[in-house]
mmCIF file of C-alpha atoms (C1' of nucleotides) in Angstrom:
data_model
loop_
_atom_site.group_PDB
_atom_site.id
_atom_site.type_symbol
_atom_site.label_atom_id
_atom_site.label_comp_id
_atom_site.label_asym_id
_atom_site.label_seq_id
_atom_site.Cartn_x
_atom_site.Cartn_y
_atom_site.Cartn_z
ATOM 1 C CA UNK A 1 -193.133 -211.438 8.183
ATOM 2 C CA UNK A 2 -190.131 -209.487 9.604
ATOM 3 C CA UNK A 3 -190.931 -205.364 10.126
ATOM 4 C CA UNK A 4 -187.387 -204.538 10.611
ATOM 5 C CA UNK A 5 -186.572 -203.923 7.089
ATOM 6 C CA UNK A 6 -189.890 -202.241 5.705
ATOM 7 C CA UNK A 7 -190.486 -198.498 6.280
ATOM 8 C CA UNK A 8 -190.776 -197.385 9.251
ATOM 9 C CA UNK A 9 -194.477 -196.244 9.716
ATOM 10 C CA UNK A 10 -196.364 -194.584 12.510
ATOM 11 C CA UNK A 11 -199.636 -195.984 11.852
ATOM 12 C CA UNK A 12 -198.134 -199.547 12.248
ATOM 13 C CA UNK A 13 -198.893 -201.157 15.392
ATOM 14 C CA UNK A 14 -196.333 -203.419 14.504
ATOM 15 C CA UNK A 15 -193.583 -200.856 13.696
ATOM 16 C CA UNK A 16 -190.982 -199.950 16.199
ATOM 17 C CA UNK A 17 -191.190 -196.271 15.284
ATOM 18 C CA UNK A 18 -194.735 -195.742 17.107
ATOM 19 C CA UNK A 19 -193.238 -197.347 19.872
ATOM 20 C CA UNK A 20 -190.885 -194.687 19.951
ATOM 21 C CA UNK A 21 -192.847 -192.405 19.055
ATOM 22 C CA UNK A 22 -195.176 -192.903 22.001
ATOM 23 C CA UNK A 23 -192.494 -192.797 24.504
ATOM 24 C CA UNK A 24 -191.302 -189.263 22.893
ATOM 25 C CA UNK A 25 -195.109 -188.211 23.897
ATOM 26 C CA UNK A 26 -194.633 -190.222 27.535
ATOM 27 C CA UNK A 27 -195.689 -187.576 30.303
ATOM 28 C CA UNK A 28 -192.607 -187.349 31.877
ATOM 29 C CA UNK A 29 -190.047 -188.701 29.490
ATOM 30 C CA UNK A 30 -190.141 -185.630 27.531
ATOM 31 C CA UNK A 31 -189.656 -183.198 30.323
ATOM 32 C CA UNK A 32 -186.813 -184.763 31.352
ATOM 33 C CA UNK A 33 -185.025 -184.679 28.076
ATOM 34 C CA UNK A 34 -185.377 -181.277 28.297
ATOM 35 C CA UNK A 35 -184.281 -180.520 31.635
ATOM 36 C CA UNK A 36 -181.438 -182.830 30.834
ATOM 37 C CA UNK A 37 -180.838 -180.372 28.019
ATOM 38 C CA UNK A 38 -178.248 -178.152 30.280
ATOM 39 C CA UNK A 39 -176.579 -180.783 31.770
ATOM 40 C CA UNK A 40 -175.895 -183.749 33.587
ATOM 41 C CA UNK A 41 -178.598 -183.350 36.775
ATOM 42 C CA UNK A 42 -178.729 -185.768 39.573
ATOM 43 C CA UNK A 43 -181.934 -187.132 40.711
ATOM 44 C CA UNK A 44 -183.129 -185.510 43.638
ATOM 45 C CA UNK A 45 -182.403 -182.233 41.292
ATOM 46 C CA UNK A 46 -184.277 -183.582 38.648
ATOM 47 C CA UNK A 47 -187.055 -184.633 41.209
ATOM 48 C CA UNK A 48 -187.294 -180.847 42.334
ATOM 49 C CA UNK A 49 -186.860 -179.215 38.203
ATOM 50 C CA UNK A 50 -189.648 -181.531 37.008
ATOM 51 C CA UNK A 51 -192.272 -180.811 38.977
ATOM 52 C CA UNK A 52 -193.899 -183.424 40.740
ATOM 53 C CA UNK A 53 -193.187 -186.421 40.231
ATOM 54 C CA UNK A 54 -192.904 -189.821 42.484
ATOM 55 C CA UNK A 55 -190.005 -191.914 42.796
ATOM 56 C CA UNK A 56 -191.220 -194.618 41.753
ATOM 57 C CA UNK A 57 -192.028 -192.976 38.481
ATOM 58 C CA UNK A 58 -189.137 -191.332 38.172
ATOM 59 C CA UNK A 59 -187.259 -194.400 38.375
ATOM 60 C CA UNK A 60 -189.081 -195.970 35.833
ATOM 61 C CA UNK A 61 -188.899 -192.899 33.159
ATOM 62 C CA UNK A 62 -185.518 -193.008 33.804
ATOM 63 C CA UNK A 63 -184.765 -196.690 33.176
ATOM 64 C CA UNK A 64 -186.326 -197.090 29.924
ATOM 65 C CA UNK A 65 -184.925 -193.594 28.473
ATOM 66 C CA UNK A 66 -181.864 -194.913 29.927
ATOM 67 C CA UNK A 67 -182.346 -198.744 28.120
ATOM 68 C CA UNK A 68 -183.534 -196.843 24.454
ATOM 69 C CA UNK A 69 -179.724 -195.451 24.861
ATOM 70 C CA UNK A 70 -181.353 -191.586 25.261
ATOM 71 C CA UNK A 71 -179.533 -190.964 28.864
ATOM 72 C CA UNK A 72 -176.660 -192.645 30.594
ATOM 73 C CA UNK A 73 -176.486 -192.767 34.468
ATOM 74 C CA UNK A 74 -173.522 -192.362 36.133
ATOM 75 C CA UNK A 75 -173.277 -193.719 39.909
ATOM 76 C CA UNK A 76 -170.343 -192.354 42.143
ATOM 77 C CA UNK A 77 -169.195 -194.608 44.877
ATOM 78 C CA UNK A 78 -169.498 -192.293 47.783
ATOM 79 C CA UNK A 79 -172.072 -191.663 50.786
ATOM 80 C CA UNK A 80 -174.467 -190.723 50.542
ATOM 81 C CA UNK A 81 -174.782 -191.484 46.784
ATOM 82 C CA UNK A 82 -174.640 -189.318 44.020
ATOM 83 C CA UNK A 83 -176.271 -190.257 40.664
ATOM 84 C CA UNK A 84 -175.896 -188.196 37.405
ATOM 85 C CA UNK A 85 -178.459 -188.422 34.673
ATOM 86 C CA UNK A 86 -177.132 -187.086 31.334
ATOM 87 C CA UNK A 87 -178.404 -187.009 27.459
ATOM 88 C CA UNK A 88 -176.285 -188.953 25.174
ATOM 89 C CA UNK A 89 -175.826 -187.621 21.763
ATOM 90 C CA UNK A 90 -179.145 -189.400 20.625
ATOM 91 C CA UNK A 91 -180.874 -188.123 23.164
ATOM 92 C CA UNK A 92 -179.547 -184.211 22.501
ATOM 93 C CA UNK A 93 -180.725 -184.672 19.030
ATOM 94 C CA UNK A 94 -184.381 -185.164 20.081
ATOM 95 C CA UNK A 95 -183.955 -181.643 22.036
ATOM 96 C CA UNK A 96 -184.720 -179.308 18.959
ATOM 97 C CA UNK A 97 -187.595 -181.507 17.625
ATOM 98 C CA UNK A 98 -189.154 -181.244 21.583
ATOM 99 C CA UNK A 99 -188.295 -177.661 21.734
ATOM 100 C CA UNK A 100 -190.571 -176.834 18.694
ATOM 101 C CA UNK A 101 -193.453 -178.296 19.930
ATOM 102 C CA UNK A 102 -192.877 -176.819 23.403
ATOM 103 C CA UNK A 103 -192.827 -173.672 22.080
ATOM 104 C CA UNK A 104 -196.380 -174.562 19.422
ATOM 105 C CA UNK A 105 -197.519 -175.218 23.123
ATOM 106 C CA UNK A 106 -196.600 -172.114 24.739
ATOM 107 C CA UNK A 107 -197.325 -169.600 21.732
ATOM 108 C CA UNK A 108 -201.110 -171.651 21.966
ATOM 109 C CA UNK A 109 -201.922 -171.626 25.452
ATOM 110 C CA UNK A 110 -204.296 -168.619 25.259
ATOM 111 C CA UNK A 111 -206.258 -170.044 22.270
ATOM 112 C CA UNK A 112 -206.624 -173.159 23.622
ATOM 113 C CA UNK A 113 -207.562 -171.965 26.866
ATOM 114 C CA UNK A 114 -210.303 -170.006 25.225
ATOM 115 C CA UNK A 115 -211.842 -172.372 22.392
ATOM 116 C CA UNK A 116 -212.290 -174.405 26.383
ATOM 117 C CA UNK A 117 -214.193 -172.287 27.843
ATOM 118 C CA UNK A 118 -216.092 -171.926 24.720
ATOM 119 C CA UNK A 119 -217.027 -175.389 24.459
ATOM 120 C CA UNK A 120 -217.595 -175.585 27.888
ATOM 121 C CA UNK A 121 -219.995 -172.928 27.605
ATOM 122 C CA UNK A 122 -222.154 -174.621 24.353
ATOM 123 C CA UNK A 123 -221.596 -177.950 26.881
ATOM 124 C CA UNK A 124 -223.711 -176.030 29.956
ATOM 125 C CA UNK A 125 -226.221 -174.772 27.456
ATOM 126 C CA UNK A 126 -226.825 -177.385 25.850
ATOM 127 C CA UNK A 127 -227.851 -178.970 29.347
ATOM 128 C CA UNK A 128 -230.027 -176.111 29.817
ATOM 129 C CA UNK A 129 -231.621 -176.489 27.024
ATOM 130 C CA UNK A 130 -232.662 -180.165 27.717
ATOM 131 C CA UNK A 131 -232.627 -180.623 31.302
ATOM 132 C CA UNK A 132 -233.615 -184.512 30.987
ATOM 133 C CA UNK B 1 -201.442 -166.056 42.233
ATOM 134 C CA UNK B 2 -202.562 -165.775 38.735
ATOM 135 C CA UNK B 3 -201.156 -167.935 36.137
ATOM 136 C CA UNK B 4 -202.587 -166.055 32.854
ATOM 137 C CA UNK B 5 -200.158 -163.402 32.408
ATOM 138 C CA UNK B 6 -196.762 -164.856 33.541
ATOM 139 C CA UNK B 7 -194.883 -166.611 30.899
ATOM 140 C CA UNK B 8 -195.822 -170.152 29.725
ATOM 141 C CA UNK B 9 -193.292 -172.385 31.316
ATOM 142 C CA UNK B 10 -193.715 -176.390 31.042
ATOM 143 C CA UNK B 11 -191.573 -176.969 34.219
ATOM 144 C CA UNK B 12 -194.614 -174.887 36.021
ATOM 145 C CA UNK B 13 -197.103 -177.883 36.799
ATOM 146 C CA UNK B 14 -199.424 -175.000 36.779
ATOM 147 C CA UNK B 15 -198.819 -173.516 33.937
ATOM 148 C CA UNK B 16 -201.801 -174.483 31.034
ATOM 149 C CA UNK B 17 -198.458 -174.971 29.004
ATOM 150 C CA UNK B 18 -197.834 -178.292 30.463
ATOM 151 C CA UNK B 19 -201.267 -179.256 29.912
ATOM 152 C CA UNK B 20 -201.425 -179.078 25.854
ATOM 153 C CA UNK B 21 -197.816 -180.491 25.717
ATOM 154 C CA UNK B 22 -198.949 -183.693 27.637
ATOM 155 C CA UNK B 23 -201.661 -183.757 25.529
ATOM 156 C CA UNK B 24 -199.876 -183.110 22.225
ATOM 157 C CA UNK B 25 -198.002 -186.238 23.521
ATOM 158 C CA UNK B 26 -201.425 -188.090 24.150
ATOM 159 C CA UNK B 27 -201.124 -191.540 22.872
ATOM 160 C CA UNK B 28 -203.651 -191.490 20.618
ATOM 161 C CA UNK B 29 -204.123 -187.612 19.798
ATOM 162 C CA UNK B 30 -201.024 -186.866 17.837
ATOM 163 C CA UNK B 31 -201.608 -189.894 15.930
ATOM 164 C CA UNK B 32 -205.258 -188.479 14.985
ATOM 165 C CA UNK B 33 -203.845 -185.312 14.237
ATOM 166 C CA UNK B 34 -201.858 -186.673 11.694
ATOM 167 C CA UNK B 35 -203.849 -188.485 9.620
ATOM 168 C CA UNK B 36 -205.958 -185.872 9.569
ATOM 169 C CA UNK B 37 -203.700 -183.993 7.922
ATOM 170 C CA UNK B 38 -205.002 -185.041 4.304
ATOM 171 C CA UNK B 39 -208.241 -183.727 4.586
ATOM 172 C CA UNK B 40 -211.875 -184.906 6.810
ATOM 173 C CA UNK B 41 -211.720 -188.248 7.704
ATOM 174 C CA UNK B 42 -215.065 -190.046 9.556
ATOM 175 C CA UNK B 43 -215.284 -191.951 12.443
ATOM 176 C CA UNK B 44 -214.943 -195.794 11.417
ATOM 177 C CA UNK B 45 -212.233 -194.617 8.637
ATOM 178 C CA UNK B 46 -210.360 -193.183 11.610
ATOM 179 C CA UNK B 47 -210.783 -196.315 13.456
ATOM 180 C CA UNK B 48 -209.030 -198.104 10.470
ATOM 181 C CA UNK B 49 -206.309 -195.763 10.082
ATOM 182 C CA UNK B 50 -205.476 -195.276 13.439
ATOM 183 C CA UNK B 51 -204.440 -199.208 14.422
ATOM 184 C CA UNK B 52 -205.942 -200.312 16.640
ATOM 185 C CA UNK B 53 -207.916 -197.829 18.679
ATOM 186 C CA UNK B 54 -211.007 -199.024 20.696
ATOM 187 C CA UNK B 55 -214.423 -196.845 20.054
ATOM 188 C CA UNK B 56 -214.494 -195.686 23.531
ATOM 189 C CA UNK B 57 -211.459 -194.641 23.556
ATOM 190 C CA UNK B 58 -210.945 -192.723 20.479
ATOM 191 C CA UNK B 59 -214.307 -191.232 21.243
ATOM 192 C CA UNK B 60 -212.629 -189.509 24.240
ATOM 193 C CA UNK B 61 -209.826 -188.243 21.855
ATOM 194 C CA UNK B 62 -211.695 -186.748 19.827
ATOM 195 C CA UNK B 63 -214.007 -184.571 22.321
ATOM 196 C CA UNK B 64 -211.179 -183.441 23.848
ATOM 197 C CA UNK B 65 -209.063 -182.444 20.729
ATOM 198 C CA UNK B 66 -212.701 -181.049 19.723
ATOM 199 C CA UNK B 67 -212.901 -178.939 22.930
ATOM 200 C CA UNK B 68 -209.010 -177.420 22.775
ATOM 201 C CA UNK B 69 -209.738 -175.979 19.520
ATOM 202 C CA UNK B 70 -207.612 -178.466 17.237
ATOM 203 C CA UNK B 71 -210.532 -180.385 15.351
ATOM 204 C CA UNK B 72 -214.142 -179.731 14.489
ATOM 205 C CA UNK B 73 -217.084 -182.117 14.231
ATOM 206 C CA UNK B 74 -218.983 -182.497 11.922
ATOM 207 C CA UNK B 75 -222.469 -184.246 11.874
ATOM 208 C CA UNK B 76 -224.459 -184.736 8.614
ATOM 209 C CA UNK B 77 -227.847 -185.495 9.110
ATOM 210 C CA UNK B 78 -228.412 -188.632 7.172
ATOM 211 C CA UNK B 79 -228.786 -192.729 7.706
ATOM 212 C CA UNK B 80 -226.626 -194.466 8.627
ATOM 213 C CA UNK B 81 -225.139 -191.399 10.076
ATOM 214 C CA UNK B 82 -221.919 -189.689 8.758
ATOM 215 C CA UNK B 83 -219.586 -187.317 11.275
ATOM 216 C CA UNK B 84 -216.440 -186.101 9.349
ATOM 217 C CA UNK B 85 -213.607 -184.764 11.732
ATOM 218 C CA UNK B 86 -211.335 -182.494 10.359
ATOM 219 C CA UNK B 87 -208.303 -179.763 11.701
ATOM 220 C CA UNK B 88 -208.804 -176.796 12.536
ATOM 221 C CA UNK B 89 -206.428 -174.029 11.222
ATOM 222 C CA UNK B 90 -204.461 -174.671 14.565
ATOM 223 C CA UNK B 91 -204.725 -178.348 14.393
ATOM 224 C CA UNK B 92 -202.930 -177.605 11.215
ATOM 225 C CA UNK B 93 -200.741 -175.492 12.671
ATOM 226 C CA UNK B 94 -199.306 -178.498 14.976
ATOM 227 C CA UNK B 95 -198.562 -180.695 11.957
ATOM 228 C CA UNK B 96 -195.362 -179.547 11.308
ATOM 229 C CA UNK B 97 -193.745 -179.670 14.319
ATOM 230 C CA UNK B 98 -195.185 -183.278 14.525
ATOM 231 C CA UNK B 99 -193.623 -184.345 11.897
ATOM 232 C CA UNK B 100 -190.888 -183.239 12.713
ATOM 233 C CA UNK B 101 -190.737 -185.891 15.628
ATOM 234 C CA UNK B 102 -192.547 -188.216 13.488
ATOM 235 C CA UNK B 103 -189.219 -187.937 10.928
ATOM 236 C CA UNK B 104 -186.805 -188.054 14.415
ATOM 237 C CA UNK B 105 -188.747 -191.406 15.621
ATOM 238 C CA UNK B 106 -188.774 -193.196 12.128
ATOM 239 C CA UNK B 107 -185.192 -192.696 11.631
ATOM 240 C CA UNK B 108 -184.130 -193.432 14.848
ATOM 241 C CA UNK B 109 -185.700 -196.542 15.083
ATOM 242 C CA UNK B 110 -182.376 -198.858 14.283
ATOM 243 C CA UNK B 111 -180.126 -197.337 16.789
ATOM 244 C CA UNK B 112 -183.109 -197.497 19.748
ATOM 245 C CA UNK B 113 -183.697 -201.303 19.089
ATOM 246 C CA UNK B 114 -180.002 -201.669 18.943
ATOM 247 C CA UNK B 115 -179.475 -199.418 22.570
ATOM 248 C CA UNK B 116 -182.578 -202.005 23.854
ATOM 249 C CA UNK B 117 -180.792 -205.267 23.083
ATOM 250 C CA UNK B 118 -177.574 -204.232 24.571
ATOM 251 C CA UNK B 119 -179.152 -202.919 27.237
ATOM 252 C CA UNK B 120 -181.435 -206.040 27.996
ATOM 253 C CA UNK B 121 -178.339 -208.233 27.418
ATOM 254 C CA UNK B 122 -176.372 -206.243 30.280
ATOM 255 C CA UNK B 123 -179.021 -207.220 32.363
ATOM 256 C CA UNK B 124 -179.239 -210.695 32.022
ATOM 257 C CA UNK B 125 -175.523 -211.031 32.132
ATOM 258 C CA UNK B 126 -175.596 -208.856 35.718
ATOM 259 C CA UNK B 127 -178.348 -211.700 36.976
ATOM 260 C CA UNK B 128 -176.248 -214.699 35.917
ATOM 261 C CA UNK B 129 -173.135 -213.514 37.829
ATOM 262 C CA UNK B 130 -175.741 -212.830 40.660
ATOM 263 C CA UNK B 131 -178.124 -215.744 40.612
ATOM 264 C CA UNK B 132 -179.907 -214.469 44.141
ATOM 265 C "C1'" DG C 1 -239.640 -208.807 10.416
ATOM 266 C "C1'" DA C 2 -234.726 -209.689 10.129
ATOM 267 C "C1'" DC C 3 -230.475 -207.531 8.802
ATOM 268 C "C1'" DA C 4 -226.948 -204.216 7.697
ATOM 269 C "C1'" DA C 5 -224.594 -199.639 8.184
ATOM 270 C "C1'" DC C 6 -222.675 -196.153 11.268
ATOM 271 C "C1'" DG C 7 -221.342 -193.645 15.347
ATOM 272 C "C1'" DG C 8 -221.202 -194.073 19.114
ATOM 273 C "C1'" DT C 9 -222.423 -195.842 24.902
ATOM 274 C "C1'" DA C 10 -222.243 -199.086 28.786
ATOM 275 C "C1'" DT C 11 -220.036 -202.257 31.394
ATOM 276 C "C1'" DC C 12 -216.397 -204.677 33.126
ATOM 277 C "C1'" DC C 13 -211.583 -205.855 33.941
ATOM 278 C "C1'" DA C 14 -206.277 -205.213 33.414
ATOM 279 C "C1'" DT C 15 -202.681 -202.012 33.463
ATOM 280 C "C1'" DT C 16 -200.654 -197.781 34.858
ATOM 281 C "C1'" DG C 17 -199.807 -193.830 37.805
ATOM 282 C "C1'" DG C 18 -199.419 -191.798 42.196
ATOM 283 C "C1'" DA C 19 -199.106 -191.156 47.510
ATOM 284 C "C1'" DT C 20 -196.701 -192.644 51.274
ATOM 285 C "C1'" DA C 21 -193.631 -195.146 54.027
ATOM 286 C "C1'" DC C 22 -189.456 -197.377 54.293
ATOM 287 C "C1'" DT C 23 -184.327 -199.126 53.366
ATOM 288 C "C1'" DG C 24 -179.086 -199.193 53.241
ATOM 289 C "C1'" DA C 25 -174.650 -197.140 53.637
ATOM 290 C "C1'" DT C 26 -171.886 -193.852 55.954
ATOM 291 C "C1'" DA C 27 -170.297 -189.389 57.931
ATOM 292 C "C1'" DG C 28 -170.692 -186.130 61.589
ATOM 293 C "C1'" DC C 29 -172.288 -184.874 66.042
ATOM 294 C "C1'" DT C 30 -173.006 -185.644 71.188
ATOM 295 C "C1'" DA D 1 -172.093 -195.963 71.367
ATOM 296 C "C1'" DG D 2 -176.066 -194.035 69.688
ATOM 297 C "C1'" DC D 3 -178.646 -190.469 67.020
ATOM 298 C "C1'" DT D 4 -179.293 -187.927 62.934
ATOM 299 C "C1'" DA D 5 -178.951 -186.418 58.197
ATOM 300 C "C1'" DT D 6 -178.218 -187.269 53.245
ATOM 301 C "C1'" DC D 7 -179.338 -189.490 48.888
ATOM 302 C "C1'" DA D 8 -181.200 -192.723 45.618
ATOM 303 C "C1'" DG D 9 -183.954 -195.285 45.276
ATOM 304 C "C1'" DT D 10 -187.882 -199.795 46.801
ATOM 305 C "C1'" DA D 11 -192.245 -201.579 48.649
ATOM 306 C "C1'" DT D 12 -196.853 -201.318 49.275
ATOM 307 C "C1'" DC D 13 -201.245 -199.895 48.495
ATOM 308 C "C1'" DC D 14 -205.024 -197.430 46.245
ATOM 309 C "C1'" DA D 15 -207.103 -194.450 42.429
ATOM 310 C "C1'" DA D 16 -207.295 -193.314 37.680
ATOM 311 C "C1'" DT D 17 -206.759 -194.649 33.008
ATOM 312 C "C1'" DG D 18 -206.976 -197.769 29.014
ATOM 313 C "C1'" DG D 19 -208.885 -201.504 26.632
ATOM 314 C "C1'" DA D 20 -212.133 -205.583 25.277
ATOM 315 C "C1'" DT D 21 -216.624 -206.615 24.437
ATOM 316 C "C1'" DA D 22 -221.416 -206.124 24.068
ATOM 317 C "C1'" DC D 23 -225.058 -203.309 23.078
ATOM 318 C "C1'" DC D 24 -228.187 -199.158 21.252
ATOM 319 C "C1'" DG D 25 -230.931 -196.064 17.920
ATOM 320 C "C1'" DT D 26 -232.231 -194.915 13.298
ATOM 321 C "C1'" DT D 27 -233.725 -196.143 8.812
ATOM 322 C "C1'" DG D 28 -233.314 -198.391 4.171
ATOM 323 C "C1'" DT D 29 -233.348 -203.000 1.983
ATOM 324 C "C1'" DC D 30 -234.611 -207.922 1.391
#
DNA sequence: GACAACGGTATCCATTGGATACTGATAGCT
DNA sequence: AGCTATCAGTATCCAATGGATACCGTTGTC
């Protein structure tokens, strides 16, 4: 049975989409897409904008955003080496769909924050309560 | 330096911002959410809907979307026991923008796998013209 | 008394993420 | 000639996370 003609579906394992899907929710994918958002950004910039992240991973966020056709990387032959990250038009159309949910997360912090520390309370009196 | 009144900024790897947006982006979490979204759904069902989730794990997504406030737990006091998870007016609140990306992943999908195998072909063309 | 239903834990192992050190090419300085 | 700085990464190693599998407690039914 072939998937690439049926529906896509985010409950399918099997399905592409919650492959993509998942890599919209990576940890650092997404904050690069929207740093990218401004412009091309080389990556010791980006290093410094996304704050902090390794190399390594770096590297690796940027090769697969870069192999789903989301960014392109430009190298320019000089010394010592310049390389520009920039959003291709795919990858700008993800930016308004990211910016809504970064903005559900910023207009929620202070609820969150506080049904926490309510939980966390019950948590530590519930412990009280039955100090095994 | 106190974080709680400056302005929520997901760049800020201190700000509580960043926090909720990695774990709106959760693999599991955002998936939960949504099929929540049609009303309480219990444990095992979850397990079903949400392919293919291991208990332990989905256990742990659940207290913690429990604890920020997005779902509530609820235990009914019978055997075999029942626990119905359902969203909270804020978990609610999130659908939306998550479908949004849901609707941005699904019909993406062609052009992604597309981007992939001309990406993956580059690269096996680049190691045959430098078999090391 | 064995079994099934349900919502989990407990335990173990594979994969991923992160910290740190290092490389290669070249220009500029001494 | 040698030393140093810059930049974009690798290489290596260790800790944290995720996942597979087995098991538990409670009670009704056969």
């Amino acid at each position: 049975m072939d998937t690439k003609d049926l529906p896509a579906n985010i409950l399918d394992p099997n399905c592409p989409s919650r492959v993509i899907f998942q890599r919209i929710g990576d940890k650092w994918a997404s904050l690069v897409i929207q740093v990218l958002g401004d412009g091309p950004v080389r990556f010791s910039e980006l290093r410094k904008m996304v704050n902090v992240v390794t190399p390594k991973v770096l590297t690796q966020t940027l090769r697969t955003l870069e192999r789903d056709g989301l960014i392109t990387r430009t190298v320019y032959a000089q010394v010592p080496p310049r390389v520009d990250y920039q959003l291709t038009p795919m990858g700008e159309s993800l930016l308004q769909p990211l910016s809504m949910l970064r903005e559900w997360a910023e207009s929620h912090v202070p609820t969150i924050m506080e049904a926490r520390d309510a939980y966390d309370d019950a948590q530590d009196e519930a412990l009280l309560a039955s100090p095994k």
